[in-house]
Amino acid sequence: MKPPLTKEERESLFPYATKEQLDFLLNHVKQGFKTKFLNIMADIKVTLVRSQDVTLVEIEKDASSWILEDYIDYGKGNYLGRCACNRKLRRVFTVKHVVTGRRIDYGEDHLMQFLGIDENILRDIVKDASIIHLELDELLIKIKENQYGYEILEDLDGMEIPEDIQAHINANVPLLDRQINRLYRKLREIERNVRKQQEESLMKALLEEKNRMLQQIEREHRRLEAIVEKVRQNLPPNPTKEMIALQLVFNGFSSTLEICHILIDYFGQDGSLSAGIHKRPRIFPSILQHFLEQTEKGNLILMEKIGVEDCIFIPNEDVNIRLEMEDTIEENNEGEEQLTLFL
């Protein structure tokens, strides 16, 4: 994962945003901190905080009343923050009591002691905070460069806009890359549904009603085929499906489920479905397992888990990826039930 901008770099972009845009962005970031932090604390069931260098009144000892309000990483070698113990810090975590309003700044060690968490949980908190900061940086840069991504909305005639995307539109804030990709995935999903309706002799009425949408679908279909052809040209002889899937991620696709459909539709992979209630392609478990292994190696980033149905991955831009030529990986038909991520 590439590092977020420094505090100074980020604040240098603030003047390019309107007051309304900036209020939305900063409130969005703080809400992201609160939500992810509360989810983590709920999972580990911490009940009491342990005071470090501060005296707490009785009501402030309840862990459920504390939220992570802010996290600042001043960057390598920059110790500009201060812990409650007065030690200089590079990384500062600000916790706030929702009743008394009290705020305390802590470094990593004292935050772990205060909340009763270990290094693994702290690492998750830092990772989530870094992703939130990356998205804030992306939006600020897009505002400066006047890249709002709204042009895709012209092709969504009659389609319901997701709530989080509509919130960006209402606040006149650019769309995130992951939001734009989600809309493109929705268009490609519509394409598959249209093909199915063709087979069921329902295409004629749909063509009359959704002609404009089908034109966009055809443009997206040509775009997909161009990317598939580019991937074909860069593949070695006799590539495994895992190698092809990884190349598709590096060429802009992020949904594990969608990549499985592309492997079936364009690369002749097994198109049979699992016996489970979700009816995913049988190649889904091995492709997901490969992506998780690449995430462990630092080559991919797991950006989003969509219920029990899908996972979204993107390339780690900090890593210079060079695919290794591996032997063909044996498919594990029972892997879907063994992947704890989807239990």
Short mmCIF file of C-alpha atoms in Angstrom, two decimals:
data_model
loop_
_atom_site.label_atom_id
_atom_site.label_comp_id
_atom_site.label_asym_id
_atom_site.label_seq_id
_atom_site.Cartn_x
_atom_site.Cartn_y
_atom_site.Cartn_z
CA MET A 1 0.00 0.00 0.00
CA LYS A 2 1.39 3.42 -0.90
CA PRO A 3 1.71 5.77 2.09
CA PRO A 4 -0.88 8.51 2.63
CA LEU A 5 0.12 12.13 2.15
CA THR A 6 1.79 13.82 5.09
CA LYS A 7 -0.33 16.12 7.25
CA GLU A 8 1.31 19.15 5.60
CA GLU A 9 0.80 17.77 2.07
CA ARG A 10 -2.85 17.01 2.79
CA GLU A 11 -3.55 20.41 4.33
CA SER A 12 -1.93 22.11 1.32
CA LEU A 13 -4.83 20.72 -0.76
CA PHE A 14 -7.57 22.09 1.53
CA PRO A 15 -7.75 25.52 -0.19
CA TYR A 16 -8.82 23.85 -3.46
CA ALA A 17 -12.01 22.57 -1.79
CA THR A 18 -15.07 24.63 -0.87
CA LYS A 19 -16.10 24.86 2.76
CA GLU A 20 -19.00 22.47 2.08
CA GLN A 21 -16.72 19.95 0.35
CA LEU A 22 -14.15 20.13 3.16
CA ASP A 23 -16.81 19.68 5.85
CA PHE A 24 -18.07 16.56 4.06
CA LEU A 25 -14.58 15.10 3.61
CA LEU A 26 -13.43 15.64 7.19
CA ASN A 27 -16.71 14.44 8.70
CA HIS A 28 -16.57 11.41 6.39
CA VAL A 29 -13.06 10.58 7.61
CA LYS A 30 -14.01 10.96 11.27
CA GLN A 31 -17.09 8.80 10.79
CA GLY A 32 -14.89 6.17 9.16
CA PHE A 33 -12.57 6.21 12.19
CA LYS A 34 -15.50 5.85 14.58
CA THR A 35 -17.22 3.04 12.68
CA LYS A 36 -14.14 0.86 12.15
CA PHE A 37 -12.89 1.46 15.69
CA LEU A 38 -16.26 0.63 17.27
CA ASN A 39 -16.51 -2.55 15.19
CA ILE A 40 -13.07 -3.68 16.38
CA MET A 41 -13.82 -2.89 20.02
CA ALA A 42 -17.16 -4.70 19.81
CA ASP A 43 -15.42 -7.78 18.44
CA ILE A 44 -12.86 -7.98 21.26
CA LYS A 45 -15.40 -7.04 23.98
CA VAL A 46 -13.21 -4.63 25.97
CA THR A 47 -15.20 -3.24 28.93
CA LEU A 48 -12.75 -1.09 30.92
CA VAL A 49 -9.96 1.27 29.91
CA ARG A 50 -6.70 1.47 31.83
CA SER A 51 -5.57 5.00 32.62
CA GLN A 52 -2.12 5.96 31.35
CA ASP A 53 -0.63 9.22 32.68
CA VAL A 54 -4.11 10.71 33.22
CA THR A 55 -6.70 10.48 35.99
CA LEU A 56 -10.15 9.33 34.90
CA VAL A 57 -13.45 9.99 36.63
CA GLU A 58 -15.65 6.95 37.20
CA ILE A 59 -17.82 7.46 34.11
CA GLU A 60 -14.71 7.61 31.91
CA LYS A 61 -13.60 4.09 32.84
CA ASP A 62 -16.23 2.47 30.61
CA ALA A 63 -14.48 1.43 27.36
CA SER A 64 -17.71 1.60 25.34
CA SER A 65 -17.85 5.39 25.82
CA TRP A 66 -14.49 6.02 24.09
CA ILE A 67 -14.07 6.48 20.34
CA LEU A 68 -11.01 6.89 18.16
CA GLU A 69 -11.51 10.45 16.94
CA ASP A 70 -8.31 11.01 14.98
CA TYR A 71 -5.07 9.43 13.85
CA ILE A 72 -2.13 11.39 12.49
CA ASP A 73 1.05 9.96 11.01
CA TYR A 74 3.55 12.81 10.65
CA GLY A 75 5.81 10.68 8.46
CA LYS A 76 9.14 8.93 8.85
CA GLY A 77 11.53 10.87 11.06
CA ASN A 78 8.93 13.51 12.03
CA TYR A 79 8.19 13.40 15.75
CA LEU A 80 5.82 16.35 15.92
CA GLY A 81 3.13 14.79 18.09
CA ARG A 82 2.94 14.50 21.88
CA CYS A 83 1.71 11.62 24.02
CA ALA A 84 -0.16 12.23 27.29
CA CYS A 85 3.14 11.32 28.95
CA ASN A 86 4.79 14.20 27.00
CA ARG A 87 6.88 11.85 24.83
CA LYS A 88 7.41 13.03 21.24
CA LEU A 89 5.55 10.92 18.69
CA ARG A 90 5.46 10.24 14.97
CA ARG A 91 2.02 8.59 15.17
CA VAL A 92 -0.67 10.16 17.38
CA PHE A 93 -3.98 8.51 18.27
CA THR A 94 -6.66 10.81 19.72
CA VAL A 95 -9.38 9.12 21.78
CA LYS A 96 -12.50 11.00 22.91
CA HIS A 97 -15.04 10.26 25.61
CA VAL A 98 -18.50 10.68 24.08
CA VAL A 99 -20.11 11.86 27.36
CA THR A 100 -17.54 14.15 28.99
CA GLY A 101 -15.92 15.23 25.71
CA ARG A 102 -12.46 14.57 27.10
CA ARG A 103 -9.72 14.01 24.53
CA ILE A 104 -6.42 12.21 25.14
CA ASP A 105 -3.48 11.88 22.75
CA TYR A 106 -1.56 8.60 22.95
CA GLY A 107 1.25 6.87 21.15
CA GLU A 108 1.06 3.23 20.12
CA ASP A 109 2.25 1.68 23.40
CA HIS A 110 0.04 3.75 25.68
CA LEU A 111 -2.98 3.33 23.40
CA MET A 112 -2.60 -0.47 23.60
CA GLN A 113 -2.37 -0.28 27.39
CA PHE A 114 -5.30 2.15 27.63
CA LEU A 115 -7.63 -0.04 25.55
CA GLY A 116 -6.22 -3.43 26.53
CA ILE A 117 -5.45 -4.42 22.94
CA ASP A 118 -2.47 -6.19 21.37
CA GLU A 119 -0.20 -5.33 18.45
CA ASN A 120 -2.31 -7.27 15.93
CA ILE A 121 -5.41 -5.23 16.74
CA LEU A 122 -3.41 -1.99 16.69
CA ARG A 123 -2.05 -2.99 13.27
CA ASP A 124 -5.62 -3.43 12.02
CA ILE A 125 -6.58 -0.01 13.38
CA VAL A 126 -3.59 1.63 11.67
CA LYS A 127 -4.30 -0.20 8.41
CA ASP A 128 -7.95 0.89 8.41
CA ALA A 129 -6.97 4.46 9.27
CA SER A 130 -4.39 4.47 6.45
CA ILE A 131 -7.01 3.33 3.93
CA ILE A 132 -9.36 6.09 5.09
CA HIS A 133 -6.57 8.66 4.74
CA LEU A 134 -5.71 7.32 1.28
CA GLU A 135 -9.30 7.87 0.19
CA LEU A 136 -9.28 11.38 1.65
CA ASP A 137 -6.06 12.09 -0.27
CA GLU A 138 -7.61 10.70 -3.46
CA LEU A 139 -10.64 12.97 -3.14
CA LEU A 140 -8.58 16.09 -2.37
CA ILE A 141 -6.33 15.45 -5.38
CA LYS A 142 -9.37 14.89 -7.61
CA ILE A 143 -10.90 18.18 -6.43
CA LYS A 144 -7.67 20.00 -7.25
CA GLU A 145 -7.50 18.36 -10.69
CA ASN A 146 -11.27 18.75 -11.31
CA GLN A 147 -11.68 14.99 -11.82
CA TYR A 148 -15.14 14.21 -10.41
CA GLY A 149 -16.00 11.00 -12.32
CA TYR A 150 -19.62 12.04 -12.82
CA GLU A 151 -19.57 11.23 -16.55
CA ILE A 152 -20.51 7.61 -15.82
CA LEU A 153 -23.80 8.85 -14.33
CA GLU A 154 -24.98 9.77 -17.84
CA ASP A 155 -25.08 6.05 -18.66
CA LEU A 156 -27.02 5.01 -15.55
CA ASP A 157 -30.46 5.94 -16.81
CA GLY A 158 -33.03 4.39 -14.49
CA MET A 159 -30.44 2.67 -12.29
CA GLU A 160 -30.66 3.21 -8.53
CA ILE A 161 -27.59 5.07 -7.28
CA PRO A 162 -26.06 3.55 -4.10
CA GLU A 163 -26.48 5.69 -0.99
CA ASP A 164 -22.77 6.37 -0.42
CA ILE A 165 -22.30 7.48 -4.04
CA GLN A 166 -25.40 9.69 -3.91
CA ALA A 167 -23.97 11.34 -0.77
CA HIS A 168 -20.84 12.31 -2.74
CA ILE A 169 -22.98 13.71 -5.56
CA ASN A 170 -25.16 15.71 -3.16
CA ALA A 171 -22.06 17.24 -1.55
CA ASN A 172 -20.43 17.92 -4.96
CA VAL A 173 -17.51 15.69 -3.99
CA PRO A 174 -15.68 13.46 -6.54
CA LEU A 175 -16.36 9.75 -6.70
CA LEU A 176 -13.70 7.38 -5.39
CA ASP A 177 -12.11 4.99 -7.87
CA ARG A 178 -13.68 2.06 -6.02
CA GLN A 179 -17.11 3.67 -6.34
CA ILE A 180 -16.65 4.23 -10.08
CA ASN A 181 -15.48 0.63 -10.49
CA ARG A 182 -18.55 -0.56 -8.58
CA LEU A 183 -20.80 1.27 -11.05
CA TYR A 184 -18.92 -0.28 -13.97
CA ARG A 185 -19.34 -3.71 -12.35
CA LYS A 186 -23.06 -3.01 -12.08
CA LEU A 187 -23.17 -2.21 -15.79
CA ARG A 188 -21.35 -5.46 -16.60
CA GLU A 189 -23.76 -7.35 -14.34
CA ILE A 190 -26.63 -5.86 -16.32
CA GLU A 191 -24.92 -7.13 -19.48
CA ARG A 192 -24.91 -10.69 -18.15
CA ASN A 193 -28.56 -10.40 -17.15
CA VAL A 194 -29.44 -9.11 -20.59
CA ARG A 195 -27.71 -12.09 -22.23
CA LYS A 196 -29.69 -14.42 -19.97
CA GLN A 197 -32.94 -12.73 -20.94
CA GLN A 198 -31.99 -13.11 -24.58
CA GLU A 199 -31.81 -16.86 -24.07
CA GLU A 200 -35.28 -16.76 -22.50
CA SER A 201 -36.76 -14.88 -25.48
CA LEU A 202 -37.39 -11.75 -23.44
CA MET A 203 -34.81 -9.60 -25.19
CA LYS A 204 -37.10 -7.96 -27.71
CA ALA A 205 -39.18 -6.03 -25.15
CA LEU A 206 -36.06 -5.15 -23.15
CA LEU A 207 -34.30 -3.80 -26.24
CA GLU A 208 -37.21 -1.45 -26.91
CA GLU A 209 -37.27 -0.20 -23.33
CA LYS A 210 -33.54 -0.10 -22.58
CA ASN A 211 -31.95 0.75 -25.92
CA ARG A 212 -29.77 3.49 -24.50
CA MET A 213 -28.56 1.23 -21.71
CA LEU A 214 -27.69 -1.52 -24.17
CA GLN A 215 -25.55 0.91 -26.16
CA GLN A 216 -23.54 1.60 -23.02
CA ILE A 217 -23.36 -2.14 -22.32
CA GLU A 218 -21.96 -2.72 -25.81
CA ARG A 219 -19.31 -0.04 -25.24
CA GLU A 220 -18.39 -1.68 -21.93
CA HIS A 221 -18.31 -5.09 -23.65
CA ARG A 222 -15.81 -3.81 -26.23
CA ARG A 223 -13.75 -2.30 -23.44
CA LEU A 224 -13.71 -5.64 -21.60
CA GLU A 225 -12.68 -7.54 -24.75
CA ALA A 226 -9.84 -5.06 -25.37
CA ILE A 227 -8.53 -5.64 -21.84
CA VAL A 228 -8.88 -9.42 -22.22
CA GLU A 229 -6.90 -9.29 -25.47
CA LYS A 230 -4.19 -7.21 -23.77
CA VAL A 231 -3.99 -9.81 -20.99
CA ARG A 232 -3.76 -12.65 -23.54
CA GLN A 233 -0.80 -10.99 -25.24
CA ASN A 234 1.11 -10.68 -21.96
CA LEU A 235 0.55 -14.27 -20.80
CA PRO A 236 3.22 -16.99 -21.05
CA PRO A 237 2.44 -20.33 -22.76
CA ASN A 238 0.01 -22.55 -20.82
CA PRO A 239 -0.79 -20.07 -18.03
CA THR A 240 -2.70 -21.23 -14.97
CA LYS A 241 -6.07 -19.71 -14.20
CA GLU A 242 -4.50 -18.10 -11.11
CA MET A 243 -1.89 -16.33 -13.28
CA ILE A 244 -4.61 -15.09 -15.64
CA ALA A 245 -6.73 -13.90 -12.71
CA LEU A 246 -3.81 -11.93 -11.22
CA GLN A 247 -3.16 -10.28 -14.60
CA LEU A 248 -6.82 -9.23 -14.70
CA VAL A 249 -6.40 -7.51 -11.33
CA PHE A 250 -3.34 -5.66 -12.64
CA ASN A 251 -5.43 -4.54 -15.63
CA GLY A 252 -8.23 -2.90 -13.67
CA PHE A 253 -10.61 -5.63 -12.52
CA SER A 254 -11.08 -5.96 -8.76
CA SER A 255 -14.07 -8.22 -8.05
CA THR A 256 -13.11 -11.86 -7.43
CA LEU A 257 -16.54 -13.03 -8.60
CA GLU A 258 -16.41 -10.97 -11.78
CA ILE A 259 -12.90 -12.23 -12.58
CA CYS A 260 -14.20 -15.81 -12.28
CA HIS A 261 -16.91 -15.01 -14.84
CA ILE A 262 -14.29 -13.52 -17.19
CA LEU A 263 -12.15 -16.66 -16.83
CA ILE A 264 -15.22 -18.73 -17.77
CA ASP A 265 -16.44 -16.50 -20.60
CA TYR A 266 -13.10 -15.69 -22.25
CA PHE A 267 -10.49 -18.23 -21.09
CA GLY A 268 -12.42 -21.53 -21.23
CA GLN A 269 -12.40 -22.27 -17.52
CA ASP A 270 -14.92 -24.61 -15.83
CA GLY A 271 -18.27 -22.83 -15.83
CA SER A 272 -20.10 -25.16 -13.44
CA LEU A 273 -21.52 -23.73 -10.23
CA SER A 274 -21.11 -24.82 -6.62
CA ALA A 275 -23.75 -26.82 -4.83
CA GLY A 276 -24.08 -24.19 -2.07
CA ILE A 277 -26.89 -21.66 -1.81
CA HIS A 278 -24.76 -18.89 -3.33
CA LYS A 279 -24.17 -20.77 -6.61
CA ARG A 280 -20.72 -19.31 -7.20
CA PRO A 281 -18.44 -20.68 -9.93
CA ARG A 282 -16.50 -23.74 -8.76
CA ILE A 283 -13.24 -21.96 -9.59
CA PHE A 284 -14.10 -19.20 -7.09
CA PRO A 285 -12.39 -20.76 -3.99
CA SER A 286 -9.02 -21.33 -5.70
CA ILE A 287 -8.99 -17.84 -7.23
CA LEU A 288 -9.90 -16.25 -3.88
CA GLN A 289 -7.26 -18.31 -2.07
CA HIS A 290 -4.62 -17.18 -4.59
CA PHE A 291 -5.60 -13.52 -4.11
CA LEU A 292 -5.41 -13.90 -0.32
CA GLU A 293 -1.93 -15.42 -0.66
CA GLN A 294 -0.88 -12.50 -2.86
CA THR A 295 -2.27 -10.15 -0.21
CA GLU A 296 -0.15 -11.87 2.46
CA LYS A 297 2.90 -11.39 0.21
CA GLY A 298 2.10 -7.69 -0.11
CA ASN A 299 1.28 -7.81 -3.84
CA LEU A 300 -2.45 -7.13 -3.47
CA ILE A 301 -4.64 -5.18 -1.03
CA LEU A 302 -8.01 -6.52 0.16
CA MET A 303 -10.18 -3.39 -0.14
CA GLU A 304 -13.68 -4.66 0.53
CA LYS A 305 -15.59 -7.80 1.53
CA ILE A 306 -19.13 -7.74 0.13
CA GLY A 307 -21.12 -9.95 2.49
CA VAL A 308 -20.41 -13.62 1.83
CA GLU A 309 -20.58 -13.14 -1.93
CA ASP A 310 -17.40 -11.40 -3.08
CA CYS A 311 -14.06 -9.79 -2.18
CA ILE A 312 -12.52 -6.74 -3.83
CA PHE A 313 -8.73 -6.62 -4.41
CA ILE A 314 -6.46 -3.97 -5.94
CA PRO A 315 -2.73 -4.06 -6.77
CA ASN A 316 -0.32 -2.76 -4.15
CA GLU A 317 1.25 0.12 -6.09
CA ASP A 318 4.31 0.17 -3.82
CA VAL A 319 5.40 -3.27 -5.01
CA ASN A 320 7.04 -3.89 -8.37
CA ILE A 321 5.10 -6.99 -9.39
CA ARG A 322 6.76 -9.62 -11.57
CA LEU A 323 4.71 -12.78 -12.08
CA GLU A 324 6.59 -15.99 -11.36
CA MET A 325 6.02 -18.88 -13.69
CA GLU A 326 4.40 -21.48 -11.46
CA ASP A 327 3.32 -25.03 -12.12
CA THR A 328 -0.39 -25.57 -12.73
CA ILE A 329 -2.23 -25.30 -9.41
CA GLU A 330 -4.56 -28.20 -8.66
CA GLU A 331 -8.14 -26.97 -8.18
CA ASN A 332 -9.72 -27.65 -4.79
CA ASN A 333 -13.42 -28.34 -5.35
CA GLU A 334 -14.11 -28.30 -1.60
CA GLY A 335 -12.21 -25.06 -0.93
CA GLU A 336 -15.32 -22.88 -0.83
CA GLU A 337 -16.51 -24.42 2.43
CA GLN A 338 -12.96 -24.25 3.91
CA LEU A 339 -12.36 -20.53 3.35
CA THR A 340 -12.96 -19.03 6.77
CA LEU A 341 -13.45 -15.62 5.19
CA PHE A 342 -16.86 -16.77 3.94
CA LEU A 343 -18.02 -18.86 6.92
#
